């Protein structure tokens, strides 16, 4: 959890998976990460994401980083 007064990043992976009819397992295989690591990101518990993983997610989901991640003050 971020320190008080700081914003947070939210992840919209659930919505994107549902819209595209994909499961976490299917997307993880396409991206080359474990389903567990993808679930950590999906549930908002990830502390970091590699640009290569973000690029692969955007490629497979047909989206831009801003469709996947959002900043909430």
CSV table of C-alpha atoms in Angstrom, one decimal, residues 9 11 13-14 24 35-46:
chain,number,residue,atom,x,y,z
A,9,UNK,CA,-1.7,2.4,-9.8
A,11,UNK,CA,-4.7,-2.6,-13.1
A,13,UNK,CA,-6.5,-6.8,-16.5
A,14,UNK,CA,-9.8,-8.4,-15.4
A,24,UNK,CA,-5.2,-15.8,-17.0
A,35,UNK,CA,-0.2,-17.7,-14.3
A,36,UNK,CA,0.7,-16.9,-10.6
A,37,UNK,CA,2.8,-13.9,-11.6
A,38,UNK,CA,0.0,-12.7,-13.9
A,39,UNK,CA,-2.5,-13.2,-11.1
A,40,UNK,CA,-0.4,-11.1,-8.8
A,41,UNK,CA,-0.5,-8.3,-11.4
A,42,UNK,CA,-4.2,-8.7,-12.0
A,43,UNK,CA,-5.0,-8.5,-8.3
A,44,UNK,CA,-3.0,-5.3,-7.8
A,45,UNK,CA,-0.3,-6.9,-5.6
A,46,UNK,CA,2.6,-6.5,-8.0
